[in-house]
Coordinates of C-alpha atoms and ligand atoms in Angstrom, one line a residue:
X1 CA 27.1 -24.3 -22.7
X2 CA 22.8 -25.0 -23.7
X3 CA 21.4 -22.2 -25.6
X4 CA 18.9 -20.8 -23.5
X5 CA 16.3 -20.0 -25.8
X6 CA 14.5 -21.8 -28.5
X7 CA 12.7 -19.9 -31.6
X8 CA 13.9 -16.4 -30.3
X9 CA 10.6 -15.2 -28.6
X10 CA 9.4 -12.3 -29.5
X11 CA 9.7 -9.1 -27.0
X12 CA 6.6 -8.6 -24.8
X13 CA 4.9 -5.5 -24.4
X14 CA 5.7 -5.6 -21.0
X15 CA 9.0 -5.0 -21.8
X16 CA 8.6 -2.7 -24.5
X17 CA 6.7 0.1 -22.2
X18 CA 9.7 -0.3 -19.9
X19 CA 10.6 3.7 -20.3
X20 CA 14.4 2.9 -21.5
X21 CA 13.3 1.7 -24.6
X22 CA 15.4 3.6 -27.4
X23 CA 12.8 5.3 -29.7
X24 CA 15.1 5.2 -32.7
X25 CA 15.3 1.6 -32.5
X26 CA 13.0 0.0 -30.4
X27 CA 15.4 -1.6 -28.3
X28 CA 15.9 -1.6 -25.1
X29 CA 18.4 -0.1 -23.3
X30 CA 20.3 -2.0 -20.7
X31 CA 22.5 0.7 -19.3
X32 CA 20.0 2.2 -16.3
X33 CA 17.9 -1.1 -15.7
X34 CA 17.7 -2.3 -12.1
X35 CA 18.2 -5.8 -11.6
X36 CA 14.4 -6.0 -11.2
X37 CA 14.2 -4.5 -14.7
X38 CA 16.6 -6.1 -16.5
X39 CA 15.2 -9.5 -15.3
X40 CA 12.0 -8.5 -16.1
X41 CA 13.1 -7.6 -19.7
X42 CA 14.9 -11.1 -19.8
X43 CA 11.6 -13.0 -19.1
X44 CA 10.4 -10.7 -22.1
X45 CA 12.6 -12.4 -24.2
X46 CA 11.7 -15.8 -23.2
X47 CA 14.8 -16.6 -20.7
X48 CA 13.0 -18.9 -18.2
X49 CA 12.5 -18.1 -14.7
X50 CA 14.6 -20.3 -13.4
X51 CA 17.4 -18.7 -15.5
X52 CA 17.1 -14.9 -14.9
X53 CA 18.9 -14.6 -11.8
X54 CA 22.1 -15.8 -13.2
X55 CA 21.5 -14.0 -16.6
X56 CA 21.3 -10.9 -15.0
X57 CA 24.3 -11.9 -12.6
X58 CA 26.4 -12.4 -15.7
X59 CA 25.5 -9.6 -17.9
X60 CA 26.0 -7.4 -14.8
X61 CA 29.4 -8.3 -14.8
X62 CA 30.0 -7.7 -18.4
X63 CA 28.3 -4.4 -18.0
X64 CA 29.3 -2.9 -15.0
X65 CA 32.8 -4.6 -13.8
X66 CA 34.3 -5.0 -17.1
X67 CA 33.3 -2.3 -18.8
X68 CA 32.2 -4.5 -22.1
X69 CA 30.1 -3.1 -24.6
X70 CA 29.4 -5.7 -27.2
X71 CA 27.4 -8.8 -26.4
X72 CA 29.8 -10.4 -28.6
X73 CA 32.4 -10.3 -26.2
X74 CA 30.1 -11.8 -23.4
X75 CA 31.9 -15.0 -23.9
X76 CA 30.3 -17.2 -21.1
X77 CA 27.0 -16.3 -22.5
X78 CA 26.0 -18.9 -25.5
X79 CA 26.1 -17.3 -29.2
X80 CA 22.2 -18.2 -29.8
X81 CA 21.8 -16.1 -26.7
X82 CA 23.7 -13.3 -27.2
X83 CA 22.2 -12.9 -30.7
X84 CA 18.5 -12.9 -29.3
X85 CA 20.1 -10.2 -26.9
X86 CA 21.6 -8.0 -29.7
X87 CA 18.0 -8.6 -31.2
X88 CA 16.6 -6.7 -28.6
X89 CA 18.7 -4.7 -26.4
X90 CA 21.2 -2.2 -26.9
X91 CA 24.3 -0.8 -24.6
X92 CA 24.0 2.9 -24.9
X93 CA 26.1 5.7 -23.3
X94 CA 25.8 9.2 -23.4
X95 CA 28.1 10.2 -26.3
X96 CA 31.3 12.3 -25.1
X97 CA 31.3 15.1 -27.7
X98 CA 34.3 17.0 -26.1
X99 CA 36.9 17.0 -23.6
X100 CA 38.8 20.3 -22.2
X101 CA 41.8 19.3 -19.6
X102 CA 42.1 22.4 -17.1
X103 CA 45.8 23.3 -16.4
X104 CA 45.1 21.9 -12.6
X105 CA 44.3 18.2 -14.2
X106 CA 40.5 18.9 -14.2
X107 CA 38.5 17.3 -16.9
X108 CA 35.7 18.6 -18.5
X109 CA 33.5 16.3 -20.7
X110 CA 31.0 17.6 -22.9
X111 CA 28.3 14.7 -23.4
X112 CA 25.1 14.5 -25.9
X113 CA 22.4 12.5 -24.7
X114 CA 19.5 11.3 -26.2
X115 CA 17.3 14.1 -27.9
X116 CA 20.7 16.1 -29.0
X117 CA 21.0 17.8 -25.1
X118 CA 24.0 18.2 -23.8
X119 CA 25.4 18.2 -20.1
X120 CA 28.6 18.4 -18.7
X121 CA 30.4 16.1 -16.3
X122 CA 33.6 17.8 -14.1
X123 CA 36.4 14.7 -13.3
X124 CA 38.5 16.5 -10.2
X125 CA 41.7 14.6 -9.4
X126 CA 43.2 15.3 -5.8
X127 CA 46.1 13.6 -4.1
X128 CA 44.0 10.5 -2.2
X129 CA 41.0 10.8 -4.4
X130 CA 38.9 11.5 -7.7
X131 CA 35.7 12.7 -7.9
X132 CA 33.1 13.1 -10.7
X133 CA 30.5 15.9 -10.5
X134 CA 27.2 14.4 -12.8
X135 CA 24.2 15.9 -13.3
X136 CA 20.7 14.7 -12.9
X137 CA 18.8 17.1 -15.2
X138 CA 19.1 19.3 -17.9
X139 CA 18.1 22.6 -16.7
X140 CA 16.5 23.1 -13.3
X141 CA 12.8 23.9 -12.2
X142 CA 14.3 25.8 -9.6
X143 CA 15.7 29.3 -9.9
X144 CA 18.1 29.9 -7.3
X145 CA 19.2 33.4 -8.1
X146 CA 23.0 33.1 -7.9
X147 CA 23.0 29.8 -10.0
X148 CA 23.5 29.8 -13.9
X149 CA 21.5 26.7 -14.1
X150 CA 18.8 28.4 -12.5
X151 CA 18.3 30.9 -15.2
X152 CA 17.4 28.1 -17.8
X153 CA 14.4 26.4 -17.8
X154 CA 14.2 22.6 -17.3
X155 CA 14.5 21.1 -20.6
X156 CA 14.4 17.2 -19.1
X157 CA 15.2 14.8 -16.3
X158 CA 18.0 12.6 -17.6
X159 CA 16.9 9.0 -17.3
X160 CA 19.0 6.5 -15.0
X161 CA 20.9 5.2 -17.9
X162 CA 22.5 8.7 -18.7
X163 CA 23.1 9.2 -15.1
X164 CA 25.0 6.2 -14.8
X165 CA 26.1 6.3 -17.9
X166 CA 28.2 9.9 -17.1
X167 CA 30.3 7.6 -14.6
X168 CA 30.4 5.0 -17.2
X169 CA 32.4 7.7 -20.0
X170 CA 34.5 8.7 -17.4
X171 CA 35.6 5.3 -16.1
X172 CA 36.5 4.7 -20.3
X173 CA 38.5 8.1 -19.9
X174 CA 40.0 7.3 -17.3
X175 CA 41.0 3.5 -18.7
X176 CA 39.8 2.8 -15.4
X177 CA 38.0 -0.5 -16.3
X178 CA 39.9 -3.4 -14.7
X179 CA 42.2 -5.5 -16.9
X180 CA 41.3 -9.6 -17.2
X181 CA 42.3 -11.4 -13.8
X182 CA 42.1 -8.2 -11.9
X183 CA 39.5 -6.7 -10.0
X184 CA 38.0 -2.7 -9.4
X185 CA 40.7 -0.8 -7.7
X186 CA 43.3 -3.6 -7.0
X187 CA 46.1 -1.7 -9.2
X188 CA 45.8 0.9 -6.0
X189 CA 43.6 3.8 -5.2
X190 CA 40.7 4.4 -7.6
X191 CA 41.1 7.1 -10.1
X192 CA 37.0 7.8 -10.0
X193 CA 36.4 7.0 -6.2
X194 CA 34.0 9.5 -5.3
X195 CA 30.6 10.8 -7.3
X196 CA 29.0 14.2 -6.7
X197 CA 25.5 15.1 -7.4
X198 CA 26.4 18.6 -8.0
X199 CA 26.3 19.5 -11.4
X200 CA 23.2 20.3 -13.3
X201 CA 19.3 19.9 -11.6
X202 CA 17.8 19.2 -8.5
X203 CA 18.5 15.7 -8.2
X204 CA 15.6 15.0 -5.6
X205 CA 13.3 16.2 -8.6
X206 CA 14.3 13.5 -10.2
X207 CA 14.2 11.1 -7.4
X208 CA 13.8 7.5 -9.5
X209 CA 16.3 7.6 -11.9
X210 CA 18.7 8.9 -9.6
X211 CA 18.1 6.5 -6.9
X212 CA 18.8 3.8 -9.5
X213 CA 21.6 5.0 -11.1
X214 CA 23.3 5.3 -7.7
X215 CA 22.1 1.6 -6.7
X216 CA 24.0 0.6 -10.2
X217 CA 26.8 2.7 -9.1
X218 CA 26.7 0.9 -5.6
X219 CA 26.3 -2.5 -6.3
X220 CA 29.3 -4.8 -5.4
X221 CA 29.2 -6.6 -8.2
X222 CA 30.0 -3.8 -10.8
X223 CA 31.3 -0.4 -10.2
X224 CA 31.1 -0.7 -6.8
X225 CA 31.5 2.1 -5.2
X226 CA 30.7 2.6 -1.3
X227 CA 27.6 4.7 -0.7
X228 CA 30.0 7.1 1.5
X229 CA 31.5 8.1 -1.2
X230 CA 28.4 9.2 -3.3
X231 CA 27.2 12.6 -2.1
X232 CA 23.9 14.1 -3.3
X233 CA 23.2 18.0 -2.9
X234 CA 19.8 19.2 -2.4
X235 CA 18.7 22.9 -2.4
X236 CA 16.1 21.8 0.3
X237 CA 13.4 19.5 -1.3
X238 CA 12.5 18.2 2.3
X239 CA 9.8 15.4 1.8
X240 CA 12.0 13.9 -0.4
X241 CA 15.0 13.7 2.1
X242 CA 13.6 11.0 4.3
X243 CA 13.1 9.0 1.6
X244 CA 17.1 9.3 -0.1
X245 CA 18.0 8.2 3.4
X246 CA 16.2 5.1 2.8
X247 CA 16.0 4.4 -0.6
X248 CA 19.2 5.5 -1.6
X249 CA 21.6 5.9 1.9
X250 CA 24.3 7.8 0.3
X251 CA 25.8 11.0 2.1
X252 CA 24.0 14.3 1.8
X253 CA 25.0 17.8 1.1
X254 CA 22.3 20.5 1.3
X255 CA 22.7 24.0 -0.4
X256 CA 22.2 26.2 2.8
X257 CA 23.4 29.4 1.6
X258 CA 21.5 31.8 4.0
X259 CA 20.5 31.9 7.6
X260 CA 17.4 33.9 7.6
X261 CA 14.2 33.0 5.7
X262 CA 14.6 36.6 4.5
X263 CA 17.7 36.0 2.5
X264 CA 17.2 32.5 1.7
X265 CA 14.0 33.1 0.5
X266 CA 15.9 35.2 -2.0
X267 CA 18.5 33.0 -2.8
X268 CA 17.0 29.5 -2.8
X269 CA 13.4 30.3 -3.8
X270 CA 12.6 26.5 -2.6
X271 CA 12.7 28.0 1.1
X272 CA 9.5 29.7 0.7
X273 CA 7.8 26.1 0.2
X274 CA 10.2 24.6 3.1
X275 CA 11.6 27.2 5.0
X276 CA 14.9 27.0 7.3
X277 CA 13.2 25.7 10.3
X278 CA 11.5 22.7 8.1
X279 CA 14.6 22.1 6.4
X280 CA 16.3 21.3 9.5
X281 CA 13.8 19.3 11.0
X282 CA 14.4 17.2 7.7
X283 CA 18.1 17.0 8.4
X284 CA 18.4 16.0 11.9
X285 CA 16.8 12.5 11.2
X286 CA 18.9 11.8 8.1
X287 CA 22.0 10.4 9.2
X288 CA 20.4 8.1 11.9
X289 CA 17.8 6.8 8.9
X290 CA 20.8 6.6 6.4
X291 CA 23.3 5.6 8.7
X292 CA 25.5 8.0 7.3
X293 CA 28.1 10.6 8.4
X294 CA 28.0 13.9 8.5
X295 CA 25.8 16.3 6.6
X296 CA 27.4 18.9 4.6
X297 CA 26.2 22.2 4.4
X298 CA 27.0 24.2 1.5
X299 CA 27.3 27.9 2.1
X300 CA 28.1 30.0 -1.0
X301 CA 30.1 33.1 -0.1
X302 CA 28.1 35.9 -1.3
X303 CA 29.7 39.8 -0.8
X304 CA 27.6 41.5 1.2
X305 CA 24.6 39.1 1.1
X306 CA 25.7 36.5 3.6
X307 CA 29.3 36.5 4.8
X308 CA 28.5 38.6 8.1
X309 CA 30.3 37.2 11.6
X310 CA 26.9 37.6 12.4
X311 CA 25.5 35.1 9.6
X312 CA 28.3 32.7 10.6
X313 CA 27.8 32.9 14.0
X314 CA 23.7 32.5 13.4
X315 CA 24.8 29.3 10.9
X316 CA 26.8 27.8 13.8
X317 CA 23.6 28.1 16.2
X318 CA 21.1 26.9 13.6
X319 CA 22.6 23.8 13.4
X320 CA 23.8 22.7 16.6
X321 CA 23.0 18.8 17.2
X322 CA 23.1 17.7 13.6
X323 CA 26.6 16.0 12.8
X324 CA 27.7 18.5 10.3
X325 CA 30.6 20.0 8.1
X326 CA 30.2 23.0 6.5
X327 CA 31.7 23.8 3.0
X328 CA 32.1 27.0 2.3
X329 CA 31.9 27.7 -1.8
X330 CA 33.7 31.1 -3.2
X331 CA 31.0 32.3 -5.5
X332 CA 32.1 31.9 -9.2
X333 CA 30.9 34.4 -11.1
X334 CA 28.7 33.9 -14.6
X335 CA 28.3 36.8 -17.3
X336 CA 25.7 38.6 -15.6
X337 CA 25.3 37.4 -12.3
X338 CA 23.9 39.8 -9.8
X339 CA 26.0 39.2 -7.3
X340 CA 30.2 39.1 -6.5
X341 CA 32.4 36.6 -4.5
X342 CA 33.1 37.3 -1.0
X343 CA 36.6 38.8 -0.7
X344 CA 39.3 35.9 0.5
X345 CA 39.8 37.6 4.3
X346 CA 36.1 37.9 4.7
X347 CA 35.9 33.9 3.5
X348 CA 38.7 33.4 5.6
X349 CA 37.3 35.1 8.7
X350 CA 33.6 33.4 8.4
X351 CA 35.6 30.4 8.3
X352 CA 37.2 30.9 11.1
X353 CA 34.1 31.6 13.4
X354 CA 32.9 28.3 12.1
X355 CA 36.0 26.6 12.8
X356 CA 36.0 27.3 16.5
X357 CA 32.5 26.7 16.9
X358 CA 33.5 22.8 16.5
X359 CA 32.7 22.7 12.6
X360 CA 35.3 21.5 9.8
X361 CA 34.8 24.5 7.4
X362 CA 36.7 23.8 4.3
X363 CA 36.6 26.3 1.4
X364 CA 36.2 24.7 -1.7
X365 CA 39.1 25.4 -3.8
X366 CA 37.6 26.4 -7.2
X367 CA 38.7 23.6 -9.9
X368 CA 38.9 24.0 -13.3
X369 CA 38.2 27.7 -13.6
X370 CA 40.5 28.1 -16.8
X371 CA 37.7 25.7 -18.6
X372 CA 34.6 27.4 -16.8
X373 CA 34.2 23.7 -15.0
X374 CA 33.5 25.2 -11.1
X375 CA 30.2 25.0 -9.7
X376 CA 27.6 26.6 -11.0
X377 CA 29.4 27.5 -14.1
X378 CA 28.9 24.5 -16.6
X379 CA 25.9 25.3 -18.7
X380 CA 27.3 28.8 -19.5
X381 CA 30.4 27.3 -21.0
X382 CA 28.0 25.3 -23.5
X383 CA 26.3 28.3 -23.9
X384 CA 29.1 30.6 -24.9
X385 CA 30.4 27.7 -27.0
X386 CA 27.6 27.8 -29.1
X387 CA 27.3 31.5 -29.5
X388 CA 30.7 31.4 -30.7
X389 CA 29.9 28.8 -33.1
X390 CA 26.7 30.8 -34.2
X391 CA 29.1 34.0 -34.1
X392 CA 31.2 31.9 -36.5
X393 CA 28.8 31.0 -38.7
X394 CA 27.4 34.1 -39.1
X395 CA 30.7 35.4 -39.8
X396 CA 31.3 32.9 -42.7
X397 CA 27.6 33.5 -43.8
X398 CA 28.8 37.5 -44.2
X399 CA 32.2 36.6 -45.7
X400 CA 30.6 34.3 -48.6
Ligands
LIG501 N1 20.7 21.4 -7.7 C1 21.5 21.1 -6.3 C2 22.6 20.3 -6.9 C3 23.5 21.2 -8.1 S1 24.1 22.7 -7.7 C4 21.3 21.9 -5.2 O1 21.5 23.1 -5.4 O2 22.1 21.5 -4.3 C5 25.8 22.3 -6.9 C6 26.1 23.4 -5.3 O3 26.8 24.4 -6.2 C7 24.9 23.8 -5.0 O4 25.3 23.8 -3.5 C8 24.9 25.3 -5.6 O5 24.1 25.8 -4.7 C9 26.3 25.4 -5.9 N2 26.3 26.6 -7.1 C10 25.5 26.8 -7.8 N3 26.1 27.6 -8.5 C11 27.1 28.5 -8.1 C12 27.9 29.4 -8.3 N4 27.9 30.2 -9.2 N5 29.2 29.6 -7.4 C13 29.3 28.9 -6.4 N6 27.7 27.8 -6.1 C14 27.2 27.6 -6.8
LIG502 FE1 18.9 24.3 -9.3 FE2 20.8 23.7 -7.8 FE3 21.2 25.7 -9.2 FE4 19.3 25.9 -7.4 S1 21.6 25.7 -7.4 S2 18.6 26.4 -9.7 S3 18.7 23.8 -7.3 S4 20.7 23.5 -9.6

């Protein structure tokens, strides 16, 4: 192959200003760039117009189909070009700091991103699929009163690379990059077959990065997850819901949690900005615009707060006409939480009313409880670990 580049062109200012530039090395991280951005980045190092699309395709396959992390391994690229790539770019993924495996097979990864912040990623294996729960922000700007993440300030938005990177490090751990000569998933059902944006943060308040990351995850030349297997959960950021339908087109879940504005104002305070009626209007148009299936209504079961028969009946009345499934989530307690989990018999009675009204009403089995990996518990586990490390340090200090 002819070397594509003459003397190595200096990286242009345009590329340097791409937001994915890594502060420590001054190089640009290829992970998380959209195809258009990658093309622009290649133009910046002198790849001629006519070659750009092909080079993006080649790189894309190495990164996202084969999971390769070293430019040297990209054997269909000429050596000088590989050197140019290594000079200007990096393939940087979040670092897995620890991994915990639950008795039920749930895996929880503690992942460190630039700046030393940590987020948690949870892999939940099931018989016919494996779901990865990923985070979109460190902390959250919203303050839902039952959610532990909501008690923490927003530290920062994750970049697209850090979001898709969570999927990639989980695939590393599962050993799921295809072997040479095979395609993804040709060996049977995929271990990592579904993605839910239900970790830390409000994905619709980090729209561009979440969109770009999900586009990468859906791209057929790489990770190739169908948009039907990706579910974004929002607390109800109404203006971004239509955009999500148009620009991402994934499945939507909404943290509904209450059937009156009075209660929802308390549980999900964003309701004061966009109330139940406004939210439902946005949800009505979602399936058509995104050509997606049912909307999942998430409903956390809080004892004596939102779990009465009257609530169940109001809920099914409210959502009439929306293709929906109602996902009942037994509340996961965290230290200092102001609520309790509804009794099991109450949850079942509630589920029964919903079911009789014609809606699927699965009760979400808490998974990975023994490793504090259940919904809304993620950050508390990290903080606890930190605290105990601090305690240990204090003890050591006292001892010496
Ligand atoms: N910010 C987004 C996505 C992250 S939360 C959202 O709010 O939808 C994912 C789901 O877990 C949401 O439905 C959220 O309301 C729920 N959740 C948060 N804390 C919980 C807890 N302690 N117990 C059970 N579910 C919880
Ligand atoms: Fe943020 Fe979602 Fe938790 Fe509300 S439930 S505080 S939106 S992470």
